[in-house]
XYZ file of N, CA and C in Angstrom:
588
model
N 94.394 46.211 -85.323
C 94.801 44.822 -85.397
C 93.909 43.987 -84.489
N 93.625 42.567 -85.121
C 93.061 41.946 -83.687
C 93.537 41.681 -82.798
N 92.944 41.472 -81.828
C 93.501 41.179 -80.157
C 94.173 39.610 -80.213
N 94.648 39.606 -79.663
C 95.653 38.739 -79.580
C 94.843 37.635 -78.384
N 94.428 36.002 -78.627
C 94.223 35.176 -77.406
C 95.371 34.786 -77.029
N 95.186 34.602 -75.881
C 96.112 34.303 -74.606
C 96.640 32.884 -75.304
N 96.272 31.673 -76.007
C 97.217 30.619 -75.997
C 96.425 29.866 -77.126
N 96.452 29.653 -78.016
C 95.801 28.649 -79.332
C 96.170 27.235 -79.197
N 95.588 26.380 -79.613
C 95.773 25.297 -80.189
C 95.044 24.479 -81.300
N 95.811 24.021 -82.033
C 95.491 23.288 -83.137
C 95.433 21.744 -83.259
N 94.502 21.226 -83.535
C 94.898 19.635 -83.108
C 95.973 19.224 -84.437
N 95.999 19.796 -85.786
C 96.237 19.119 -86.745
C 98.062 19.713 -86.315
N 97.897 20.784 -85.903
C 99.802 21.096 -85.585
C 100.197 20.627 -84.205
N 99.461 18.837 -84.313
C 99.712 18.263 -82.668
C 99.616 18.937 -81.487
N 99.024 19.812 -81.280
C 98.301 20.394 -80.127
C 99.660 21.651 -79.743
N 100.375 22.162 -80.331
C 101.714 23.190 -79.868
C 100.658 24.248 -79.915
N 101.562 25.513 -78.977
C 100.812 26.213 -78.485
C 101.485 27.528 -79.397
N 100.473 28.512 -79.955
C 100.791 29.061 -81.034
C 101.219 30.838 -80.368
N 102.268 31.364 -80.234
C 102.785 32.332 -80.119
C 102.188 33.670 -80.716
N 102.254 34.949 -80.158
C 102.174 35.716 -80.809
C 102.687 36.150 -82.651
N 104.101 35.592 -82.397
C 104.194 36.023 -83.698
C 103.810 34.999 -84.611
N 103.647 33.443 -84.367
C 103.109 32.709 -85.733
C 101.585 33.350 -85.587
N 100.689 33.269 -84.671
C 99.165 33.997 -84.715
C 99.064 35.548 -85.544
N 100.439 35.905 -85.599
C 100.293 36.939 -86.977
C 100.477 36.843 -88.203
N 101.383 35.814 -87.850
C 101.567 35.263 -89.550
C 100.403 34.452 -89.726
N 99.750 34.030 -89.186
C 98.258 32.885 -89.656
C 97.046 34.003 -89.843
N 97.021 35.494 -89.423
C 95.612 36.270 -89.583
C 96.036 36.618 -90.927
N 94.245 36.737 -91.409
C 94.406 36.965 -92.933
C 94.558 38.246 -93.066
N 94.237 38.583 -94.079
C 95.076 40.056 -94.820
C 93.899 41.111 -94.518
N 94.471 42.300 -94.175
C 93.257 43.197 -93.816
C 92.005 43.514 -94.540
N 92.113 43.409 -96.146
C 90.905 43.422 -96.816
C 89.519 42.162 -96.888
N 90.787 40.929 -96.444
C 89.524 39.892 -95.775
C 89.425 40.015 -94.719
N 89.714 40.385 -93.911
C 89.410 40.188 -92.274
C 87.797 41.864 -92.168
N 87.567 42.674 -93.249
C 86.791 43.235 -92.994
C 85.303 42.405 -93.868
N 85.748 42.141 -94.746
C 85.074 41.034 -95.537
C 84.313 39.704 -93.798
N 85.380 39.284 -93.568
C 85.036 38.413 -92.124
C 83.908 39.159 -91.271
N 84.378 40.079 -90.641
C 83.423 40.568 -89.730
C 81.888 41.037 -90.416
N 81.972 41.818 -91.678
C 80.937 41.711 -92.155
C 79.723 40.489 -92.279
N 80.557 39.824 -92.870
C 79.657 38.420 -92.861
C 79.263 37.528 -91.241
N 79.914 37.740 -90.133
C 79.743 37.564 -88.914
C 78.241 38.336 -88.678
N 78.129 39.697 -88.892
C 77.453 40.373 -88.533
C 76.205 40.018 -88.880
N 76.182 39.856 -90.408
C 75.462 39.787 -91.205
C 74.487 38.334 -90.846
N 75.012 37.025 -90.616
C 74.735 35.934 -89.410
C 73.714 36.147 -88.631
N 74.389 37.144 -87.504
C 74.212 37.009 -86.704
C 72.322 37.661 -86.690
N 72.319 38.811 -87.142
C 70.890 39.783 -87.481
C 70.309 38.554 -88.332
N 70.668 37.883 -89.030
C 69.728 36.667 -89.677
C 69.237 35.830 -88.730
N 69.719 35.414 -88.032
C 69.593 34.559 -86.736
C 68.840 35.468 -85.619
N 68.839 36.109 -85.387
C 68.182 37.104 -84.692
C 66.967 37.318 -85.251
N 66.813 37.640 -86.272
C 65.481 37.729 -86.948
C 64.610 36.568 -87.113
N 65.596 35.243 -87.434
C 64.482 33.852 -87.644
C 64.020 33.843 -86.315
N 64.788 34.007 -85.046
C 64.592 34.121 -83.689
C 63.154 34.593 -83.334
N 63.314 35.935 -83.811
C 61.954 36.866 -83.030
C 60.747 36.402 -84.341
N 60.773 35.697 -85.630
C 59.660 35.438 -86.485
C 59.191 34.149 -86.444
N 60.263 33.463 -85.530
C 59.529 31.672 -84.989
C 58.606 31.995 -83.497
N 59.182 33.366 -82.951
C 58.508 33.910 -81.780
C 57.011 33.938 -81.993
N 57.208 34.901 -82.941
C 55.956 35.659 -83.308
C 54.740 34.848 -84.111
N 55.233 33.709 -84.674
C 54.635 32.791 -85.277
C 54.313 31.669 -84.564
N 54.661 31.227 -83.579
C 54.788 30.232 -82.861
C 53.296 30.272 -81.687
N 52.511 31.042 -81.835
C 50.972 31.151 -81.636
C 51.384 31.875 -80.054
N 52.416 32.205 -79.777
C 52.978 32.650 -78.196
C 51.954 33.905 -77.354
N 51.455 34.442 -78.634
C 50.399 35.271 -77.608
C 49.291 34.915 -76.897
N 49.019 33.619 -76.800
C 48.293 32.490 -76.182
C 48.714 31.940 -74.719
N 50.308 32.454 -74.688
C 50.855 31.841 -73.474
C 50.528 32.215 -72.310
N 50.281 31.720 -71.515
C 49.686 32.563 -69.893
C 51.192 32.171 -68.967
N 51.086 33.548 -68.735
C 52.196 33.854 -67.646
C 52.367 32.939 -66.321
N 53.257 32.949 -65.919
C 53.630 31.866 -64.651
C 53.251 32.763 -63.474
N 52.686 31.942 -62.626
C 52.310 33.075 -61.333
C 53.290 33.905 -60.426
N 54.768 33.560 -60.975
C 55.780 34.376 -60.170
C 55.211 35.406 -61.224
N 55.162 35.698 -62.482
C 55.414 36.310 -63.231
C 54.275 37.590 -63.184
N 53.284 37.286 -62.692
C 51.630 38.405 -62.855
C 52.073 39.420 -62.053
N 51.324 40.250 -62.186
C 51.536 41.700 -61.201
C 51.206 41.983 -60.341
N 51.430 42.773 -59.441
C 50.305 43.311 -58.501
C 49.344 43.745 -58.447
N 48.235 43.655 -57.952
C 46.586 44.803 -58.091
C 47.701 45.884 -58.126
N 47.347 46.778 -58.874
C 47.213 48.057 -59.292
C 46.518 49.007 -57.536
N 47.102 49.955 -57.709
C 46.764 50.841 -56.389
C 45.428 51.219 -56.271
N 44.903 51.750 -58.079
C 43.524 51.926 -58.027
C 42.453 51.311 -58.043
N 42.964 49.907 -58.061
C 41.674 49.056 -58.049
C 41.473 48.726 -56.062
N 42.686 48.804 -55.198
C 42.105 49.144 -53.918
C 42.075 50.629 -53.266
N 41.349 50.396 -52.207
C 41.490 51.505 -51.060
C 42.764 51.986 -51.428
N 43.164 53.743 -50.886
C 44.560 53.764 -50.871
C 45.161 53.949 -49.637
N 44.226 53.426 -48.518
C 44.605 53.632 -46.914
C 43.038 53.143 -46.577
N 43.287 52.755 -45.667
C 42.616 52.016 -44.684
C 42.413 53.080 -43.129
N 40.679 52.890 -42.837
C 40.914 54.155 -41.813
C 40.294 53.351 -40.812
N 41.080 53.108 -39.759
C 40.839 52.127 -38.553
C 41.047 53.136 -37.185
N 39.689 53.451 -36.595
C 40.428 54.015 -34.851
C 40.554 55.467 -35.106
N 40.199 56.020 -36.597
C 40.218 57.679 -37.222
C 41.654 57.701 -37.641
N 42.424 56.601 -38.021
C 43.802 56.975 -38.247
C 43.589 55.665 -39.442
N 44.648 56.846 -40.428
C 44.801 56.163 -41.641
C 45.792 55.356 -41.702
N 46.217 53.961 -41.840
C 46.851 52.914 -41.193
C 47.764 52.885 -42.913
N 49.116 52.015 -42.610
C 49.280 51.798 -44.088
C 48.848 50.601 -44.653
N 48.778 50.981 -45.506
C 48.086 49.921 -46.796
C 48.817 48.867 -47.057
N 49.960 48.448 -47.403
C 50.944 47.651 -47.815
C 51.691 46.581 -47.014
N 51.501 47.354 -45.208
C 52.031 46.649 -44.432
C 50.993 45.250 -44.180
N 51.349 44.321 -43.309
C 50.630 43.507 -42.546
C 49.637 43.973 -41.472
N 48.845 43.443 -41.092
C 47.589 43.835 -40.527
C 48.419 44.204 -38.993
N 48.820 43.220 -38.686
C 49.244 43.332 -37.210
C 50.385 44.504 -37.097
N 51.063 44.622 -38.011
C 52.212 45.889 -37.929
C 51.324 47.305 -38.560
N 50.465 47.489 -39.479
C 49.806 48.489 -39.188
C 48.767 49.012 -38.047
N 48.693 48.012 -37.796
C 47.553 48.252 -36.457
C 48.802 49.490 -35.258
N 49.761 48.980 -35.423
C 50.432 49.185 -34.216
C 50.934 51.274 -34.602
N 50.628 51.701 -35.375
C 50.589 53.429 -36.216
C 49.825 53.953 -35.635
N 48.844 53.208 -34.750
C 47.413 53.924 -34.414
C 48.497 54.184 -32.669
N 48.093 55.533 -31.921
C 48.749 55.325 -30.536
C 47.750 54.792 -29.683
N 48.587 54.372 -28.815
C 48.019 53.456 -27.789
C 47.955 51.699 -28.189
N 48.359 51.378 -29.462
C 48.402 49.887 -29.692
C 49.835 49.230 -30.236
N 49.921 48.553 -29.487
C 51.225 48.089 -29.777
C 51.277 46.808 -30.224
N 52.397 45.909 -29.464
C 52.303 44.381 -30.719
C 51.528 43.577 -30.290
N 51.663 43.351 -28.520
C 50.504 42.855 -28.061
C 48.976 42.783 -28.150
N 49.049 44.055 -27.761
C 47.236 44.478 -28.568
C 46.958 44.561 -30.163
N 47.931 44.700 -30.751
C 47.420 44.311 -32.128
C 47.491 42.862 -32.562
N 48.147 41.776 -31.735
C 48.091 40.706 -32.018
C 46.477 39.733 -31.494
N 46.231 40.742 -30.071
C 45.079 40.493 -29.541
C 43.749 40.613 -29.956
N 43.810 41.667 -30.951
C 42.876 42.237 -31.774
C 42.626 41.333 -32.629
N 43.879 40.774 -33.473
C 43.499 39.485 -34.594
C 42.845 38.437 -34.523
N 43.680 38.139 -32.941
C 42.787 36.929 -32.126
C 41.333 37.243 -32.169
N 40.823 38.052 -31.790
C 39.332 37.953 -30.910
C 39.045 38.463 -32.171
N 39.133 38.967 -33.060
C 38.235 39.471 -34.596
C 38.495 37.564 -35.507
N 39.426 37.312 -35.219
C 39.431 36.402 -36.385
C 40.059 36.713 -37.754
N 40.322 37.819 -37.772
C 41.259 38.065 -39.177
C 42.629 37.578 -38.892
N 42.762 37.348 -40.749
C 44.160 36.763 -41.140
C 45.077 37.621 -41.226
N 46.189 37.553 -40.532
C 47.234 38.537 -40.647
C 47.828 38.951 -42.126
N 47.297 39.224 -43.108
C 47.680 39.480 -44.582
C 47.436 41.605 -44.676
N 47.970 41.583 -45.919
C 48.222 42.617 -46.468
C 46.458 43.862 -46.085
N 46.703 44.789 -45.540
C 46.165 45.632 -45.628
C 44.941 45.987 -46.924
N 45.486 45.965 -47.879
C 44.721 46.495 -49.197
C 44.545 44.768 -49.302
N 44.574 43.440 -48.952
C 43.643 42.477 -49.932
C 42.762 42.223 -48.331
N 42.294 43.035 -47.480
C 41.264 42.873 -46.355
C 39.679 43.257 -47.746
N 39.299 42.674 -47.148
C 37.390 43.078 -47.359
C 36.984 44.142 -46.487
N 35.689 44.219 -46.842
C 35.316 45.595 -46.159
C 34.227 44.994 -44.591
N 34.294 43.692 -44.837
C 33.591 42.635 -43.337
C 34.428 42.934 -42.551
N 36.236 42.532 -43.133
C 37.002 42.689 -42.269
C 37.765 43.816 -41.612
N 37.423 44.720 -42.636
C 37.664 45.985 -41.958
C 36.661 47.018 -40.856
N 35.456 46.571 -40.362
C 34.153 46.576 -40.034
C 34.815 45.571 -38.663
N 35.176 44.309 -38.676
C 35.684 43.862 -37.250
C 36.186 44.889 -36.585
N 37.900 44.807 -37.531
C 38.631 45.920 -36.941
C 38.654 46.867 -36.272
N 37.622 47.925 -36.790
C 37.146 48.943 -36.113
C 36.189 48.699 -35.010
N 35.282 47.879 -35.109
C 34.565 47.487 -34.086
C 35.589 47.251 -32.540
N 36.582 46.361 -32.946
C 37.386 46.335 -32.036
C 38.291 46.999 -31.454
N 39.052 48.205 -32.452
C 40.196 48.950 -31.978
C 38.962 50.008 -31.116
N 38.401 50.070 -31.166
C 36.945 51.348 -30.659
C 36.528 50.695 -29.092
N 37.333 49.704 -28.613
C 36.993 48.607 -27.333
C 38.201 49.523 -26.568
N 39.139 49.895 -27.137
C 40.474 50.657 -26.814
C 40.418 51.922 -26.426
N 41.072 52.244 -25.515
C 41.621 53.929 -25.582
C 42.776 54.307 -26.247
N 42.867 54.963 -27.540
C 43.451 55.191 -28.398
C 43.422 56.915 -28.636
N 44.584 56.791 -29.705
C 45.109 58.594 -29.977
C 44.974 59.758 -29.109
N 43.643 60.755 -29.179
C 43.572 61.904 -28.861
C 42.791 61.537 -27.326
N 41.822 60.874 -27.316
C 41.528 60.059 -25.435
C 42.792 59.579 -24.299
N 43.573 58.805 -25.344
C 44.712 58.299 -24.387
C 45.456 58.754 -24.170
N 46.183 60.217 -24.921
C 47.108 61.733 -24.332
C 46.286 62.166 -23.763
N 44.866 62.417 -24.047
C 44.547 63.583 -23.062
C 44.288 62.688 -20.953
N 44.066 61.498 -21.230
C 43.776 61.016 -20.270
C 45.617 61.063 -19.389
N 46.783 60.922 -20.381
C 47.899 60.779 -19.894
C 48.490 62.427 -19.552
N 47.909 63.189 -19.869
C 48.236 64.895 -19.618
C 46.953 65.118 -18.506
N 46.133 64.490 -18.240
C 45.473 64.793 -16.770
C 45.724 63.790 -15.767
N 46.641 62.688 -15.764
C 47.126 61.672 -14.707
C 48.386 62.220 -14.159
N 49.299 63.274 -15.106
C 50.694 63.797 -14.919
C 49.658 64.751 -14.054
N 48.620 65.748 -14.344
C 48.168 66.982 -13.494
C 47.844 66.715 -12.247
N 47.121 65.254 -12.290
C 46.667 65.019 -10.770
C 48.175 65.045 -9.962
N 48.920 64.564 -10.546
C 49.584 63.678 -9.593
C 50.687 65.598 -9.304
N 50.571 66.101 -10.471
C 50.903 67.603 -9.609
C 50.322 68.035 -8.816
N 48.907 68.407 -8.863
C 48.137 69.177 -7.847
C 48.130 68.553 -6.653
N 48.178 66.974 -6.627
C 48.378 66.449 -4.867
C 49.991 66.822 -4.612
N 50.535 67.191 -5.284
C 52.232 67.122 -4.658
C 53.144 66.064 -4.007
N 52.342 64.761 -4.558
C 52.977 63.831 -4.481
C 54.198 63.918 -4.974
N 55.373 62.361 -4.847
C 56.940 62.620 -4.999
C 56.546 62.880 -6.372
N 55.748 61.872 -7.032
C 55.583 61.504 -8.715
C 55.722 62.893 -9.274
N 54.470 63.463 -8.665
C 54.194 64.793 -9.267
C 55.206 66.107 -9.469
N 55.864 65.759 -7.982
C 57.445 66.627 -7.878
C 58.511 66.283 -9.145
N 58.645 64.749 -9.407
C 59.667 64.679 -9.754
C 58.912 65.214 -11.841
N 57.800 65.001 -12.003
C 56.851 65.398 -13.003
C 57.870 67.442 -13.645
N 57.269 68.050 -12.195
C 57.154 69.096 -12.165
C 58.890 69.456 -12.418
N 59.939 68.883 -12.162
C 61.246 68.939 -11.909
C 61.964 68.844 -13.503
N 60.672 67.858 -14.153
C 61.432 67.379 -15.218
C 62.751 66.225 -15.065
N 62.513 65.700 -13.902
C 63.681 64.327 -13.519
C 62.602 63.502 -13.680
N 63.539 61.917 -13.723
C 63.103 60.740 -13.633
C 62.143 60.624 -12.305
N 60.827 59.763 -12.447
C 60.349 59.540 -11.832
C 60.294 58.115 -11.306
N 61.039 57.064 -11.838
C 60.711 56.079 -11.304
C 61.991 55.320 -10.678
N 62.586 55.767 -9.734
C 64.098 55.756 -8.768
C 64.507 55.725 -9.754
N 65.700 56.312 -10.717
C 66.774 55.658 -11.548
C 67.562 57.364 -10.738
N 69.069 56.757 -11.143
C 69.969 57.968 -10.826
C 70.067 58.488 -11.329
N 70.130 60.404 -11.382
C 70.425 60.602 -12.081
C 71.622 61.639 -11.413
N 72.760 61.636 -10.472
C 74.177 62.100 -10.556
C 74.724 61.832 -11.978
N 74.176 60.656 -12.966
C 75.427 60.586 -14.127
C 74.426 60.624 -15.312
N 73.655 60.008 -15.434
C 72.416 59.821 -16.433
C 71.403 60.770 -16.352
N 70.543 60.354 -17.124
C 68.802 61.020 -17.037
C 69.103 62.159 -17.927
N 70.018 61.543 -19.035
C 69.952 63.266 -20.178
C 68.636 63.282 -20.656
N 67.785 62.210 -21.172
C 66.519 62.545 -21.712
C 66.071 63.407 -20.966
N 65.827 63.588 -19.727
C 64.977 64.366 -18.726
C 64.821 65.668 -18.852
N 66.969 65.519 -18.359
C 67.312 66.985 -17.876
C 67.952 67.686 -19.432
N 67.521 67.457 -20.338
C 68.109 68.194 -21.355
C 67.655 69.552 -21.870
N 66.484 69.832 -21.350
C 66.092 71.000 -20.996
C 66.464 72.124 -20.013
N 67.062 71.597 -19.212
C 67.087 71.938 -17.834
C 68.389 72.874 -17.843
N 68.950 74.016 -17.199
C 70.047 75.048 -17.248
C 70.398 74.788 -15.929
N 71.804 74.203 -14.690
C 71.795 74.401 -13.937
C 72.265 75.899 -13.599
N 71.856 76.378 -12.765
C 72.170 77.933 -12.113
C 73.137 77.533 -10.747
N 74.247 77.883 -10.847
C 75.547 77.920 -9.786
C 75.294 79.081 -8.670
């Protein structure tokens, strides 16, 4: 049966509001009501069709897309990483937030870097290869990655072999720079087993 609307009106039956049971006595008889939907259907795919053949006729393959609408470069038409400082930086990010993947550079120095090169803080993959040639010129002014651990794993050694406090508190695996640790300093001591 059909579904039943919530409330009808008719202007010619002065606007009264038509009940379930007169809305059954007013649907037509089941052999027209399949007759109905057929021809609905039948409409509707006509209309649909003049639709997509005024499309297709209408010279539309001529139309140029709106610039929200174009795509992205494609991955293979750029670089697929960028190699700045011997470290492959990401591609997608902003210049100044990839810079900062490389160790030893952070937001400061990668903001500093932009400054004194002159590059525009934009996308990684739409840089040139001039501007990637600054870059490196400049992150190479730096002590970076495998120089700046090894220089930070022989500043911890000195400061062992003199037996300074630093070096004690180094060697202890505690905080070295006054903080307490009676309650804190789990980073430190989380290694650490006390023996009673």
């Amino acid at each position: 049966s059909l579904p039943h609307p919530p409330i009808l009106y008719f202007p010619g039956a002065g606007s009264k509001e038509l009940g379930p049971k007169m809305y059954a006595s007013l649907s037509p008889r089941k052999e027209s009501r399949g007759m109905c939907y057929a021809a609905t259907i039948a409409i509707n795919v006509a209309l649909l069709g003049m639709v997509l053949l005024a499309f297709n006729f209408s010279g539309s393959r001529n139309v140029e897309l709106a610039p929200s609408m174009t795509t992205r470069p494609m991955m293979r038409d750029v670089v697929a990483r960028a190699r700045v400082g011997g470290v492959d930086i990401p591609n997608r990010k902003r210049v100044e937030t990839s810079l900062q993947s490389i160790y030893g550079i952070g937001k400061a120095t990668a903001s500093s870097i932009l400054y004194s090169t002159g590059v525009e803080n934009k996308r990684v993959y739409e840089l040139e290869e001039e501007e990637l040639t600054k870059l490196r010129a400049e992150v190479d002014k730096y002590t970076t990655e495998g120089d700046l651990r090894r220089q930070i794993r022989q500043d911890i050694a000195r400061l062992i072999d003199i037996q300074c406090f630093r070096g004690k508190r180094h060697q202890a695996g505690l905080p070295c720079r006054g903080q307490n640790t009676k309650n804190n300093a789990r980073t430190r001591k989380k290694n650490r087993h006390v023996k009673i």
